[in-house]
CSV table of C-alpha atoms and ligand atoms in Angstrom, one decimal:
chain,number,residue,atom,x,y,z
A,23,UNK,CA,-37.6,-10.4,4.3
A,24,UNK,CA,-40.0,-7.8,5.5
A,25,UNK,CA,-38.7,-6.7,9.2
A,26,UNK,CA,-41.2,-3.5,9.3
A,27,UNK,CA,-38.5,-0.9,9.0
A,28,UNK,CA,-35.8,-2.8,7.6
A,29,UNK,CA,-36.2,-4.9,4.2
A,30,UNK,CA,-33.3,-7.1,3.2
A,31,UNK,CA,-34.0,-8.2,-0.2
A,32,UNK,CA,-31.6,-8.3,-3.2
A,33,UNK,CA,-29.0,-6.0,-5.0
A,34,UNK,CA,-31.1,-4.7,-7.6
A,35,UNK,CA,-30.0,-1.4,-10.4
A,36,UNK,CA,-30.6,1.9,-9.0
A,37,UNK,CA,-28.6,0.8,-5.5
A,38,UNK,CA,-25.3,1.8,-7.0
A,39,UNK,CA,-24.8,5.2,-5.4
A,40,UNK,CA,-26.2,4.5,-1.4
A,41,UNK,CA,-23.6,1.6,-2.2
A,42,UNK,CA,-20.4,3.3,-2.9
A,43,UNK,CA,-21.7,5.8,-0.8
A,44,UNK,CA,-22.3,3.6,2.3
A,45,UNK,CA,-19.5,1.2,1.3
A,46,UNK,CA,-16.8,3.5,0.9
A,47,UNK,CA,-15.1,3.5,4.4
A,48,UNK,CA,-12.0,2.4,5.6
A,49,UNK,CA,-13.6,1.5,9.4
A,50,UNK,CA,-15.4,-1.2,7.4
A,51,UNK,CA,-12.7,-2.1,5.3
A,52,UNK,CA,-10.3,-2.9,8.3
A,53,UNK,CA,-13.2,-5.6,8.9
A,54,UNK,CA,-13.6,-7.3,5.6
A,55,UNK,CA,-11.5,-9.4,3.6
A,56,UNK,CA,-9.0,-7.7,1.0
A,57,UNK,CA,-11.5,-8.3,-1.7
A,58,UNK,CA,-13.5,-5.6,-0.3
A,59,UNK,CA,-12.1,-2.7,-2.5
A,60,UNK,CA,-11.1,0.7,-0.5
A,61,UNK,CA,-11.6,3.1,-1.7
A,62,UNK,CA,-15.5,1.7,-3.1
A,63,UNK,CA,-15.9,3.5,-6.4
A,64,UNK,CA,-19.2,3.8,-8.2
A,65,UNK,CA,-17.5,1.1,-10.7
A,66,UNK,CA,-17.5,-1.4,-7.7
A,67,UNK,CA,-20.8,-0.9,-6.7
A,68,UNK,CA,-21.4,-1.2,-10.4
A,69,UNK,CA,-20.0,-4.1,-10.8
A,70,UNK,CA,-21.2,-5.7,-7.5
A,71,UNK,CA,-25.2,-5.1,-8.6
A,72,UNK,CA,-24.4,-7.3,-11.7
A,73,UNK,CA,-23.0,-10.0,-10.0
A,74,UNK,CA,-24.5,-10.5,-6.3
A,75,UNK,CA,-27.0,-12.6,-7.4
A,76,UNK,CA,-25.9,-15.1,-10.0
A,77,UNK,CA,-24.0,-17.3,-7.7
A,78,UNK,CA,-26.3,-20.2,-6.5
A,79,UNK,CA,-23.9,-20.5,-3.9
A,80,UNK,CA,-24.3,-17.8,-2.1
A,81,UNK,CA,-27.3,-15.2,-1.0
A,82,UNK,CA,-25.7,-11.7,-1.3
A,83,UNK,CA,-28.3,-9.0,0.1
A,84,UNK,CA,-28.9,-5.8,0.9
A,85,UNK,CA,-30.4,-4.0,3.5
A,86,UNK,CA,-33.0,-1.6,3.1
A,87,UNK,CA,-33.9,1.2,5.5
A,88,UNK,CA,-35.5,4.5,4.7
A,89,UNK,CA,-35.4,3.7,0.8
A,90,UNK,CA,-31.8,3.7,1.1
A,91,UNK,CA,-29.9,0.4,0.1
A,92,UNK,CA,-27.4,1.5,3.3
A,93,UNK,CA,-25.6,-2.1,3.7
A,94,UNK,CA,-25.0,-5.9,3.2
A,95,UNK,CA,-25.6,-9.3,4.6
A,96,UNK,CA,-25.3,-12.8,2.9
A,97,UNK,CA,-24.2,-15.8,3.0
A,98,UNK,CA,-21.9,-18.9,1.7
A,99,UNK,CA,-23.5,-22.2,1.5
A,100,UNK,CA,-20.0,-24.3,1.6
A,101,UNK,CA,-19.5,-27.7,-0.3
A,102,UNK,CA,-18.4,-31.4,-0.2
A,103,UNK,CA,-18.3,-32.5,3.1
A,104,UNK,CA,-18.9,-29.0,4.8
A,105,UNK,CA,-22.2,-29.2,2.6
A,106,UNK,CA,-24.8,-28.3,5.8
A,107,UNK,CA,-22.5,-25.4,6.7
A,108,UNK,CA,-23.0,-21.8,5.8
A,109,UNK,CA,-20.8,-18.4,6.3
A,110,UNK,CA,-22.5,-15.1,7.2
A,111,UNK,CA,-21.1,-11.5,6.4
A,112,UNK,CA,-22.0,-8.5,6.8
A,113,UNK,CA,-21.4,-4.5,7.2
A,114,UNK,CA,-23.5,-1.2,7.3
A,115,UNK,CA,-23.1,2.6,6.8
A,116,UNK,CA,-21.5,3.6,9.3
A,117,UNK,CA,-24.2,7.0,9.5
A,118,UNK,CA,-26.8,3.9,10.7
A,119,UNK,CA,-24.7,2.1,13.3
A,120,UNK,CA,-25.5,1.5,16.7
A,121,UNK,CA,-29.2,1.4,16.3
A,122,UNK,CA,-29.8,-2.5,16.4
A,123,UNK,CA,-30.1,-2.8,12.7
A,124,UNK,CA,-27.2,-5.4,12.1
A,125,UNK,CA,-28.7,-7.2,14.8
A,126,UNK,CA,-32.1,-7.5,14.0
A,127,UNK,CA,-30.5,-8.4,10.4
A,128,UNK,CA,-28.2,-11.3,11.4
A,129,UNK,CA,-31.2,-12.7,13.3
A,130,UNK,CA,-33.5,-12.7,10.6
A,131,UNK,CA,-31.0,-13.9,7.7
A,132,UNK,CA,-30.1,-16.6,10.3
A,133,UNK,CA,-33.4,-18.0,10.8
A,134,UNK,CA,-34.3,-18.0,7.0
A,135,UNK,CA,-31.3,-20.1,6.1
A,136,UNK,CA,-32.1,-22.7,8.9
A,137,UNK,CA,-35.8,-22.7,7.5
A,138,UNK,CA,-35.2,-22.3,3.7
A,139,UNK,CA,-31.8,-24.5,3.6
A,140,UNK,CA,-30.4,-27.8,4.5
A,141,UNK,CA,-28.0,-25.6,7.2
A,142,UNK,CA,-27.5,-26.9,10.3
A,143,UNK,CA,-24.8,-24.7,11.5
A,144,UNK,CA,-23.9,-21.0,10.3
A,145,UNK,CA,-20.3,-19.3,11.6
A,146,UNK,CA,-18.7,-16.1,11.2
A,147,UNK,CA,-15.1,-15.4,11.3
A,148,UNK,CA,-14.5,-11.9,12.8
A,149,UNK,CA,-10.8,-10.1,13.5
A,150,UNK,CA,-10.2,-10.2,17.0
A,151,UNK,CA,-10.7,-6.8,17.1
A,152,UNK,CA,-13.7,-6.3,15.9
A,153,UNK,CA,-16.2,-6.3,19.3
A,154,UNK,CA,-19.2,-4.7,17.4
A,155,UNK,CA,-19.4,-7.5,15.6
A,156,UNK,CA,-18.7,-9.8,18.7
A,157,UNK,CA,-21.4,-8.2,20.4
A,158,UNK,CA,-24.1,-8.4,17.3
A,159,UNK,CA,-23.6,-11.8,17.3
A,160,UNK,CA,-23.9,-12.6,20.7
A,161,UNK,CA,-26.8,-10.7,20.7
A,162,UNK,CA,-28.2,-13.0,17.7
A,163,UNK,CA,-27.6,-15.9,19.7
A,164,UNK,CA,-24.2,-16.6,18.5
A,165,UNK,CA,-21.6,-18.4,20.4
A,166,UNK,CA,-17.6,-17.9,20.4
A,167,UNK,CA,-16.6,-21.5,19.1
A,168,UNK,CA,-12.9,-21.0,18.5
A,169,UNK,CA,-9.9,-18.5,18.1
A,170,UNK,CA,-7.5,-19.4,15.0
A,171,UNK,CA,-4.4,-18.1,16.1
A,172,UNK,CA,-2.5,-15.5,13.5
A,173,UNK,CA,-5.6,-16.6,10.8
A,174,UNK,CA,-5.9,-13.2,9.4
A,175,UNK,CA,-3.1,-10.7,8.2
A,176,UNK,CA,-5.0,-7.5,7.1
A,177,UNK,CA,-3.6,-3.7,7.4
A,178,UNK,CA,-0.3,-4.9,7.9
A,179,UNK,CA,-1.4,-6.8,11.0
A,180,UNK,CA,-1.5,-10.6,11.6
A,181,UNK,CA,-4.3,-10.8,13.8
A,182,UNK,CA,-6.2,-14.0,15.5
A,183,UNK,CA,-9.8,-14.7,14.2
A,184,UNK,CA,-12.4,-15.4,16.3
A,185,UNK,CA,-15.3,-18.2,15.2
A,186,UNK,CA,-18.9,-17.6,15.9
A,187,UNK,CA,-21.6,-20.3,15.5
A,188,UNK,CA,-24.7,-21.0,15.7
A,189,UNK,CA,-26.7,-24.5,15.0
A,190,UNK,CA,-30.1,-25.3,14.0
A,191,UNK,CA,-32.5,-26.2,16.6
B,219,COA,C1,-20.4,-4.6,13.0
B,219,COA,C2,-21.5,-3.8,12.4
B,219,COA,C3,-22.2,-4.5,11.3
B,219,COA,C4,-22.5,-3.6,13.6
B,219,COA,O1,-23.7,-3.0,13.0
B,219,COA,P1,-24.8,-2.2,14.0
B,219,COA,O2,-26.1,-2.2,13.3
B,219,COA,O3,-24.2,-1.0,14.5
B,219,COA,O4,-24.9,-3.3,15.2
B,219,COA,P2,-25.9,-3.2,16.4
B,219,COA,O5,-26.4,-1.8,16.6
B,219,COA,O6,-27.0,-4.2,16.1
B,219,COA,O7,-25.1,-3.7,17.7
B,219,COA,C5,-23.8,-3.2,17.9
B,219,COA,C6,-23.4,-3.6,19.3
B,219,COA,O8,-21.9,-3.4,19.4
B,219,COA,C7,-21.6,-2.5,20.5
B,219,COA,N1,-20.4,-1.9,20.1
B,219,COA,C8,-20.2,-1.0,19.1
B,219,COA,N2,-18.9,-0.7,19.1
B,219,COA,C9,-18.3,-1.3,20.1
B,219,COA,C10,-16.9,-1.3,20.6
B,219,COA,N3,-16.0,-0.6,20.0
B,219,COA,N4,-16.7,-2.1,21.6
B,219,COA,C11,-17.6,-2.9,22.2
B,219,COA,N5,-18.9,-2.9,21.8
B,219,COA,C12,-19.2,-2.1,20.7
B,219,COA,C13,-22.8,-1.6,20.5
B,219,COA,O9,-22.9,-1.0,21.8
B,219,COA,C14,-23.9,-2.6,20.4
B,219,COA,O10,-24.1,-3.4,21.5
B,219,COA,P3,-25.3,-3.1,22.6
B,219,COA,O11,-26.6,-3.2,21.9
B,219,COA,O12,-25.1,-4.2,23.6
B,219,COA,O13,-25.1,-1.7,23.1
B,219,COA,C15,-21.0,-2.4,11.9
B,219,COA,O14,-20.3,-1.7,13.0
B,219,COA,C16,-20.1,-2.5,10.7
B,219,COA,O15,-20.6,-2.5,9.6
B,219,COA,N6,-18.8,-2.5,11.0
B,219,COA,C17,-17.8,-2.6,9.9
B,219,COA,C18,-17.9,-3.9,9.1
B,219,COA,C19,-17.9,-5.1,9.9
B,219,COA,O16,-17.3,-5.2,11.0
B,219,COA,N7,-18.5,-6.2,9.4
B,219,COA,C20,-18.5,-7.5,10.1
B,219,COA,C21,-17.3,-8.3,9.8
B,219,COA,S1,-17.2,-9.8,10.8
């Protein structure tokens, strides 16, 4: 996906460094699910380029600005009965937030699944603290659907999760 200044495209060799580099951050960590190592070692981001894209289901991406791979978006088709339903995550460097690009990503991955995919709905499930994320979302057209009470324990914490959506048109 060619978005002028942004490309998202996939994990290819040679992204390993902006990676860890970009990755490596505990303000996104406190974000992400455990299996998002912290610290992000060059072996992660090694290991990470090998397998992002051999899972059919799932599109792991990364987003490309100024020739620098500086984050990731993708998503998880689910299964069985949930089989027209999809998951989006996502983070950036944080030298890049606050300039729209998350936004401008979520849309455009969004639209691509509903085109490209039997999709009819795609949700995210974001700690309740996490209003950056709230706010790209709402911004992408996003609606709060739900808040899972005490879904999440992460840090320490047991936090609710709050449920975006949005359905095909
Ligand atoms: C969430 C994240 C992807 C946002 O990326 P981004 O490119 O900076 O997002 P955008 O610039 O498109 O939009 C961010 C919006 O959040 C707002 N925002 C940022 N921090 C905020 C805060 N603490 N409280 C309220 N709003 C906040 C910004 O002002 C902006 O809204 P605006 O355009 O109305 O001013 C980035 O902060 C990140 O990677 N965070 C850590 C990982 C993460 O949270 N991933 C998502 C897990 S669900």
């Amino acid at each position: 996906m060619d978005l002028g200044d942004i490309i998202i495209r996939p994990w290819a060799s040679g992204d390993e460094t902006q990676l860890a580099e970009n990755a490596n951050n505990i303000k996104i960590w406190k974000n992400v699910r455990d299996r998002f190592p912290y610290p992000y070692t060059l072996k992660d981001a090694a290991l990470w380029v090998r397998i992002a894209s051999h899972d059919r289901s799932m599109l792991n991406l990364a987003i490309e600005y100024e020739k620098q791979a500086i984050g990731a978006i993708g998503v998880i088709f689910k299964n069985d009965v949930y089989r027209h339903t999809a998951e989006i995550g996502y983070w950036l460097g944080e030298k890049y937030w606050g300039k729209g690009i998350m936004t401008r990503a979520v849309l455009a991955l969004t639209d691509y699944v509903f085109q490209h995919y039997e999709v009819r709905r795609i949700y995210a499930g974001l700690f309740e603290y996490n209003q950056a994320s709230a706010r790209v979302l709402e911004k992408a057209g996003y609606h709060l659907e739900a808040r899972l009470a005490k879904n999440v324990t992460k840090n320490g914490k047991t936090v609710d999760e709050l449920i975006y959506t949005k359905l095909r048109e």
